[in-house]
XYZ file of C-alpha atoms in Angstrom:
546
model
C 0.020 0.009 -0.136
C 1.257 3.026 -1.139
C 1.814 6.068 1.985
C 0.192 9.412 1.196
C 3.916 10.654 0.460
C 4.725 8.266 -2.082
C 1.355 8.539 -3.674
C 2.281 12.317 -3.796
C 5.610 12.144 -5.376
C 3.995 9.213 -7.668
C 2.049 12.162 -8.774
C 4.387 14.597 -8.873
C 6.803 12.150 -11.528
C 3.377 11.897 -13.304
C 3.394 8.268 -12.790
C 0.241 7.962 -10.486
C -3.034 7.526 -10.969
C -4.621 10.496 -11.422
C -8.193 10.969 -9.921
C -11.373 10.441 -12.175
C -12.828 14.030 -13.508
C -15.153 15.455 -11.237
C -17.690 18.024 -11.618
C -16.664 21.384 -11.533
C -16.327 22.542 -7.868
C -19.265 24.906 -6.046
C -18.113 28.280 -5.260
C -18.174 27.737 -1.568
C -15.631 24.556 -2.089
C -13.476 26.908 -3.974
C -13.557 29.554 -1.323
C -12.931 26.855 1.304
C -9.939 25.409 -0.822
C -8.772 29.205 -1.023
C -8.983 29.609 2.622
C -6.740 26.277 3.440
C -4.106 27.001 0.546
C -3.346 30.264 2.466
C -3.338 28.908 5.709
C -1.319 25.987 4.468
C 1.253 28.739 2.419
C 1.365 31.042 5.551
C 2.724 28.307 7.815
C 5.372 26.834 5.446
C 6.307 30.095 4.088
C 7.181 30.876 7.453
C 8.951 28.062 8.772
C 11.222 28.040 5.507
C 12.340 31.261 5.998
C 12.796 30.695 9.542
C 14.849 27.550 8.706
C 17.006 29.679 6.699
C 17.729 31.727 9.794
C 20.299 31.683 11.954
C 18.739 29.864 14.156
C 17.266 26.983 11.412
C 20.118 26.459 9.792
C 22.182 23.375 10.674
C 24.407 22.668 7.501
C 27.960 23.724 7.844
C 28.068 24.443 4.285
C 24.509 26.330 3.904
C 24.497 29.251 1.294
C 21.665 30.825 3.682
C 22.462 34.600 4.111
C 22.696 33.712 8.182
C 25.262 31.703 7.118
C 27.513 33.801 5.507
C 29.441 34.796 8.480
C 29.228 31.834 11.105
C 28.504 28.224 10.979
C 25.373 26.681 12.471
C 24.833 26.458 16.306
C 24.407 22.572 17.038
C 24.295 22.938 20.316
C 22.089 20.815 22.343
C 20.009 23.676 23.406
C 19.756 25.389 19.806
C 18.315 21.694 18.393
C 15.861 21.581 20.951
C 14.783 25.248 19.965
C 14.372 23.744 16.420
C 12.339 20.693 18.107
C 10.002 23.193 19.815
C 9.261 24.900 16.354
C 8.982 22.087 14.351
C 6.442 20.434 16.973
C 4.226 23.531 16.374
C 4.443 23.028 12.846
C 3.137 19.905 13.217
C 0.632 20.642 14.980
C -0.986 23.389 12.942
C -0.617 21.070 9.829
C -2.490 18.804 12.074
C -5.579 21.462 11.763
C -5.439 20.978 8.539
C -7.534 18.561 6.446
C -5.451 17.752 3.782
C -8.791 17.108 1.574
C -9.845 21.129 1.933
C -6.428 21.721 -0.105
C -6.312 22.206 -3.828
C -4.947 19.144 -5.707
C -1.167 20.902 -6.121
C -0.803 21.623 -1.960
C -2.485 18.669 -1.606
C 1.266 17.412 -3.031
C 2.819 19.979 -1.629
C 1.200 19.060 2.107
C 2.562 15.460 1.993
C 5.670 16.040 1.392
C 6.554 18.891 3.900
C 4.501 17.101 6.494
C 7.143 14.537 5.359
C 9.952 16.885 5.809
C 8.774 18.525 9.033
C 8.510 15.003 10.736
C 11.576 14.054 9.513
C 13.405 17.464 10.936
C 11.714 16.909 14.115
C 12.244 13.263 14.519
C 16.108 13.565 14.127
C 16.249 16.075 17.140
C 13.755 13.668 18.968
C 16.240 11.003 18.843
C 19.270 12.885 18.958
C 20.431 11.832 15.737
C 23.033 15.088 15.805
C 25.218 13.356 18.710
C 26.334 10.856 16.141
C 27.484 13.625 13.225
C 29.521 11.692 11.061
C 29.079 8.201 9.416
C 31.047 5.828 7.286
C 31.842 8.339 4.144
C 30.703 12.082 5.413
C 31.799 13.923 8.608
C 30.982 17.845 9.532
C 35.149 18.139 9.352
C 35.783 16.858 6.115
C 32.455 19.133 4.715
C 34.279 21.943 5.603
C 36.259 21.368 2.700
C 33.045 22.307 0.116
C 32.620 25.570 1.762
C 36.012 26.315 -0.302
C 34.810 25.483 -3.161
C 31.671 28.188 -3.220
C 31.871 30.758 -5.599
C 33.239 34.283 -4.162
C 33.320 36.992 -6.342
C 33.414 40.296 -3.936
C 36.346 41.164 -1.154
C 33.117 40.943 0.988
C 32.242 37.232 0.048
C 36.284 36.446 0.885
C 35.714 38.601 4.340
C 32.500 36.826 5.011
C 34.710 33.023 4.605
C 37.327 34.288 6.968
C 34.814 34.778 9.528
C 33.586 31.393 9.131
C 37.476 30.228 9.421
C 37.091 31.925 12.633
C 33.976 30.136 13.968
C 35.479 26.716 13.593
C 36.499 26.427 17.093
C 33.096 27.053 18.339
C 31.433 24.519 15.839
C 33.795 21.645 16.889
C 33.209 22.307 20.491
C 29.449 21.879 19.715
C 30.165 18.737 17.427
C 32.672 17.272 20.432
C 30.180 17.825 23.167
C 27.351 16.091 21.450
C 29.610 13.200 20.438
C 30.497 13.531 24.239
C 26.875 12.982 25.334
C 26.244 10.293 22.779
C 28.589 8.169 23.916
C 27.692 8.607 27.660
C 24.459 7.173 26.512
C 25.904 4.282 24.108
C 24.942 6.184 20.542
C 28.145 6.448 18.197
C 29.371 5.051 15.298
C 30.914 1.368 15.663
C 34.358 1.308 16.598
C 35.349 -1.523 13.975
C 34.300 1.034 11.417
C 36.864 4.171 13.166
C 40.071 2.767 11.774
C 41.773 5.386 9.794
C 38.937 8.080 10.387
C 41.552 10.270 12.022
C 43.886 10.697 8.859
C 41.324 13.129 7.354
C 41.534 15.078 10.782
C 45.584 14.849 11.384
C 46.022 16.023 7.755
C 44.688 19.378 9.173
C 45.752 19.613 12.498
C 49.213 18.672 11.577
C 50.201 21.250 8.979
C 53.069 23.800 9.845
C 51.938 26.436 6.720
C 48.414 27.440 6.755
C 48.168 27.935 2.923
C 48.681 24.121 2.545
C 45.222 23.786 3.730
C 42.550 23.285 1.090
C 40.907 25.949 3.177
C 43.687 27.991 2.226
C 42.529 27.281 -1.793
C 40.355 30.488 -2.572
C 43.140 33.154 -1.816
C 45.249 31.369 -3.776
C 43.601 33.204 -7.142
C 41.534 36.345 -6.135
C 39.206 37.687 -8.639
C 40.991 40.769 -10.412
C 38.632 43.293 -9.410
C 39.860 43.249 -6.008
C 42.698 45.592 -5.438
C 46.499 44.239 -5.093
C 46.314 45.710 -1.678
C 43.717 44.394 -0.771
C 44.034 41.078 -1.645
C 47.057 41.157 0.281
C 45.381 41.907 3.299
C 42.681 39.054 2.407
C 45.038 36.467 2.124
C 46.827 37.576 5.447
C 43.875 37.316 7.683
C 43.335 33.676 5.819
C 46.465 32.559 6.887
C 45.961 34.232 10.408
C 42.397 32.414 10.648
C 43.688 29.031 9.426
C 46.791 29.236 11.739
C 45.278 30.529 14.728
C 41.118 29.136 14.519
C 41.346 26.106 12.401
C 44.284 24.303 12.990
C 43.963 24.508 16.753
C 40.202 23.486 16.366
C 41.626 20.478 14.463
C 43.965 19.257 16.380
C 41.880 19.292 19.335
C 39.484 17.397 17.157
C 41.832 14.997 16.685
C 43.059 14.408 20.331
C 39.418 13.841 21.351
C 38.729 11.423 18.509
C 41.927 9.267 19.495
C 41.747 9.428 23.057
C 38.013 9.800 23.717
C 35.872 8.799 21.050
C 37.802 5.737 19.706
C 38.385 3.931 22.956
C 34.262 4.316 24.423
C 32.656 4.177 20.877
C 30.205 1.399 21.040
C 31.904 -2.675 20.078
C 28.228 -3.609 18.737
C 27.148 -3.185 15.199
C 24.317 -3.331 15.052
C 21.817 0.105 14.960
C 18.873 -1.338 17.032
C 21.527 -2.734 19.665
C 22.025 1.187 20.638
C 19.833 3.031 23.025
C 16.613 3.664 21.657
C 18.185 1.832 18.999
C 14.690 0.120 17.236
C 13.272 3.627 17.010
C 16.133 4.923 15.580
C 16.368 2.091 12.592
C 12.610 2.718 11.804
C 12.903 6.448 11.573
C 15.746 6.320 9.402
C 13.905 3.446 7.486
C 11.278 6.151 6.924
C 13.637 8.821 6.170
C 15.687 7.289 3.411
C 12.488 5.761 1.522
C 8.889 7.227 2.552
C 7.641 4.149 3.289
C 6.941 2.589 6.690
C 8.219 -1.013 5.914
C 9.373 -2.945 8.386
C 12.919 -4.674 8.095
C 11.938 -7.791 7.424
C 10.273 -6.824 4.062
C 13.310 -4.890 3.118
C 15.263 -7.805 3.934
C 13.091 -9.927 2.004
C 13.133 -7.553 -1.015
C 16.666 -7.438 -1.084
C 17.175 -11.326 -1.451
C 14.701 -11.153 -3.868
C 16.370 -8.511 -5.726
C 19.721 -10.408 -5.835
C 18.569 -13.395 -7.440
C 17.071 -11.501 -10.015
C 20.115 -9.488 -10.731
C 22.430 -12.494 -10.522
C 20.313 -14.012 -13.291
C 21.081 -10.913 -15.588
C 24.335 -10.963 -14.656
C 24.912 -14.528 -15.959
C 22.778 -13.429 -19.209
C 25.628 -11.088 -20.440
C 28.415 -13.297 -19.048
C 26.716 -16.233 -21.813
C 26.552 -13.113 -24.537
C 30.103 -12.446 -23.837
C 30.996 -15.878 -24.667
C 32.923 -16.232 -21.259
C 33.488 -19.977 -20.018
C 35.792 -19.650 -17.025
C 37.418 -22.369 -15.444
C 34.301 -24.494 -14.902
C 30.384 -24.238 -14.794
C 30.758 -23.918 -11.088
C 33.327 -21.196 -10.894
C 32.306 -19.039 -14.239
C 30.897 -16.062 -12.404
C 34.050 -15.868 -9.653
C 36.341 -16.338 -13.225
C 34.692 -13.568 -14.681
C 34.815 -11.193 -11.463
C 38.757 -11.803 -11.334
C 39.030 -11.161 -15.434
C 37.139 -7.869 -15.049
C 39.900 -7.118 -11.583
C 42.787 -7.866 -13.361
C 42.731 -6.924 -16.956
C 44.525 -3.748 -17.769
C 41.559 -2.650 -20.499
C 39.279 -1.814 -17.868
C 40.809 0.882 -15.505
C 42.267 4.157 -16.013
C 46.163 4.834 -15.601
C 45.610 8.234 -14.062
C 43.120 10.364 -12.367
C 43.027 12.732 -15.433
C 41.926 9.461 -17.661
C 39.366 8.825 -15.521
C 38.057 12.582 -15.673
C 38.011 12.841 -19.083
C 36.414 9.357 -19.918
C 33.458 10.653 -17.315
C 33.537 13.775 -19.572
C 33.227 12.170 -22.807
C 30.491 9.968 -21.312
C 28.655 13.442 -20.252
C 28.795 14.694 -23.516
C 27.281 11.343 -25.238
C 24.692 12.006 -22.985
C 24.541 15.715 -23.767
C 23.984 14.734 -27.479
C 20.547 12.576 -26.970
C 18.994 13.758 -24.038
C 16.543 16.455 -25.302
C 15.054 13.694 -26.456
C 13.846 12.431 -23.305
C 13.265 15.466 -21.253
C 12.838 18.963 -20.640
C 16.384 20.310 -19.894
C 17.743 23.206 -17.245
C 19.303 26.496 -18.106
C 21.936 25.105 -15.807
C 25.069 23.426 -16.111
C 27.400 21.045 -14.658
C 31.297 20.664 -13.928
C 33.263 17.278 -13.324
C 35.844 17.770 -10.866
C 37.648 15.226 -8.491
C 37.013 14.400 -4.841
C 39.279 16.670 -2.835
C 42.383 14.062 -1.507
C 41.949 14.809 2.233
C 38.427 13.001 2.032
C 38.841 10.810 -1.174
C 39.911 7.806 0.831
C 36.747 7.672 2.653
C 34.275 8.827 0.251
C 32.026 6.922 -2.962
C 32.968 6.761 -5.854
C 31.545 9.698 -6.754
C 28.374 12.403 -5.964
C 26.448 14.868 -8.213
C 24.557 17.860 -7.174
C 23.011 20.883 -9.389
C 26.400 22.077 -10.554
C 29.048 19.584 -9.827
C 29.875 15.831 -10.623
C 32.393 14.967 -7.801
C 34.594 11.915 -9.262
C 36.723 10.478 -6.923
C 40.279 9.490 -8.744
C 41.672 8.421 -5.786
C 42.955 4.262 -5.669
C 42.019 3.891 -9.190
C 42.308 0.002 -8.974
C 38.928 0.433 -7.588
C 37.325 2.687 -9.745
C 36.559 0.408 -13.016
C 35.787 1.881 -16.623
C 32.743 -0.541 -17.013
C 31.004 1.237 -13.754
C 31.713 4.621 -15.280
C 28.715 4.839 -17.539
C 26.441 3.820 -14.624
C 27.618 6.022 -12.427
C 27.950 9.161 -14.540
C 24.666 8.610 -15.920
C 23.461 8.300 -12.063
C 25.539 11.140 -10.554
C 25.336 14.051 -13.471
C 23.051 13.936 -16.510
C 19.863 12.915 -16.327
C 20.943 12.029 -13.141
C 21.340 14.604 -10.014
C 23.152 17.207 -11.662
C 20.081 17.603 -14.019
C 17.540 16.541 -11.035
C 19.112 19.436 -9.409
C 18.547 22.181 -11.536
C 15.612 21.094 -12.599
C 14.091 21.075 -9.345
C 15.511 24.935 -8.688
C 14.098 26.243 -11.474
C 10.924 25.044 -10.840
C 9.716 28.630 -9.661
C 5.993 27.473 -9.507
C 6.683 25.445 -6.450
C 7.387 26.047 -2.637
C 10.957 26.888 -1.945
C 11.035 23.928 0.140
C 10.188 21.472 -2.765
C 13.131 23.219 -4.788
C 15.781 23.434 -2.143
C 14.904 19.996 -0.193
C 16.315 16.776 -0.945
C 14.122 13.303 -0.489
C 16.353 10.323 -0.511
C 13.894 8.010 -2.117
C 12.741 10.080 -4.775
C 16.118 11.398 -5.570
C 17.949 7.702 -5.779
C 14.645 6.748 -7.412
C 15.515 9.199 -10.040
C 19.294 8.244 -10.187
C 18.302 4.450 -10.465
C 15.580 5.137 -13.398
C 18.678 7.290 -15.388
C 20.991 4.449 -15.023
C 18.335 2.276 -16.559
C 17.371 5.111 -19.353
C 21.186 4.814 -20.159
C 20.197 1.687 -22.075
C 17.930 3.284 -24.271
C 19.793 5.766 -24.946
C 22.533 3.868 -25.722
C 24.966 4.825 -23.490
C 26.440 1.630 -22.675
C 28.551 0.525 -25.542
C 29.855 -2.783 -24.411
C 28.338 -5.414 -22.390
C 31.019 -5.031 -20.037
C 29.328 -1.481 -18.817
C 26.102 -3.016 -18.824
C 27.356 -5.560 -16.440
C 28.759 -2.541 -14.560
C 25.516 -1.374 -14.322
C 23.811 -4.021 -12.764
C 26.898 -3.958 -9.880
C 25.626 -0.894 -8.776
C 21.963 -2.816 -8.691
C 23.761 -5.643 -6.910
C 25.369 -3.353 -4.657
C 22.374 -1.830 -3.445
C 20.572 -5.080 -3.130
C 23.191 -6.505 -1.124
C 23.030 -3.574 0.820
C 19.402 -4.189 1.964
C 20.483 -7.574 2.985
C 23.088 -6.564 4.936
C 22.083 -4.016 6.627
C 18.845 -5.274 7.586
C 20.820 -8.763 8.741
C 23.432 -6.366 10.637
C 21.189 -3.508 12.621
C 18.016 -5.626 12.883
C 19.033 -9.438 13.382
C 22.003 -8.683 14.883
C 24.501 -10.512 12.456
C 28.217 -10.104 13.266
C 30.508 -8.578 10.899
C 32.143 -12.527 10.361
C 28.216 -13.323 9.312
C 27.783 -10.493 6.920
C 30.968 -11.432 5.214
C 29.982 -15.280 4.884
C 26.356 -14.159 3.186
C 28.747 -12.280 0.705
C 30.576 -15.372 0.191
C 28.040 -17.744 -0.296
C 26.607 -16.046 -2.899
C 28.344 -16.272 -6.430
C 28.268 -12.753 -6.786
C 30.027 -12.180 -3.504
C 33.273 -10.980 -4.288
C 31.915 -8.086 -6.832
C 29.361 -7.005 -3.641
C 32.388 -7.673 -1.206
C 34.469 -4.719 -3.192
C 31.759 -2.637 -3.502
C 31.150 -2.732 0.271
C 35.386 -1.894 1.467
C 35.018 0.854 -0.176
C 32.324 1.916 2.071
C 33.937 0.890 5.014
C 32.505 -2.932 5.425
C 28.982 -4.162 5.882
C 26.824 -2.752 8.357
C 29.269 0.300 8.316
C 28.169 3.783 10.598
C 26.381 5.187 7.231
C 24.712 1.586 6.981
C 22.077 2.742 9.182
C 20.895 5.278 7.836
C 20.380 4.017 4.264
C 18.715 0.688 4.719
C 16.894 0.588 1.557
C 16.353 3.122 -1.583
C 15.087 3.140 -4.712
C 14.132 -0.988 -4.533
C 11.734 -0.464 -1.774
C 10.074 2.492 -3.223
C 9.770 0.355 -6.653
C 7.763 -1.898 -4.998
C 5.531 0.519 -3.300
């Protein structure tokens, strides 16, 4: 059964069944709808404006005006103040009967209510006490702040002010992490090995100009006078040396001496205090559905079996025999892993191959959908975070491609990755959303994972029709991403709900003929059941079946 939000998302995409044509509404009904619409609009416009303010903002890379000179307030008191606002908004929404809204606002209502419920639940469950996961962290995300567009001297002064705010911000984050440790709510110790490297890279710097946070000052706009440029560079060096590096040093000490030794030794999310409620909240947030872990686990097993058959068909198609019928699949994976034809020799080669795929998509994408005005660029993932990042991520203006560890970046995976992350995937999706001027800001500026990842999966499949996959090996690469997601459904629920150990999770992979392929993907995400897995239990597969 579809949830109201799922139905709303399907209608927004044009995939759901439209209501039967009805008689023209009466004048009183029309007036009532206008009144309800106005009431609803007043609620979401007020909350959205507040969410962009200093009180409501909790994103260290926000472009909101209130965040121009400071990082967000993430302390416990500020978090509870946000919860109070969102609980009040939920009460106000509860007073509106969605049926009295116009058709468009019924969709908006379902989406907005889902957003606010998730924001409130996350604070209620104190998820801010675990402010990093297997491949993302508040300290690494600062590097993206250095890559935002800055044109004027004031833009650079604002950025320097944010650099000087790092000690306060890190202090609040470590305070939250200590509170999490005190109640057993932390990232598992098993996946923390090596995570201090990205902290020490900054904490141990001797020259502040070597910090990635100094990068914007290496080439300042010509319109800024030379004397002003020198002053900005001096202030930036002072901010990094006097504020940023000491803050990272304090964080490094805390991480090594307190966090790692006290982090939980269990893997299962449900074993944490309030873990069962936390895991259910994460499932709903990332799928929009009230599915049980048992249902997700079963879907994962079915998906693994389906995808395996499609993979076998491709191996048949290329005529690969292997050493024996029993070992054929493993032999094929070994062939893909070891043949030099499938790997870039330099980071630049990986980047230009991705660019070529994107330009081929440009040549045909107009036949399939409306195109946005905004374009995107392709850039390598910053080296200080690349070892823990995914193969790539896309957004409205940037496709970040991970060029670290090239033997883990097979070229046969690149078409599917590029379709998913750039055009027609997340880069195009984000641009289209931003340009929907008739939609409320909370829809243009927010990301719903099931919708976004479902769009990405559709983009991968659309690549078949578009002719982007030029070889059976590239189509096999597309299926490896589907298999990776299916394996995650099984393993994440296995670990976080059924209580599988790390060894049991690896045994599941070994027992599958496709195991090695899944295992390589999981290792790149810091092993089965690692931190972020609790937050990403099921994305497009579950939504597809809803």
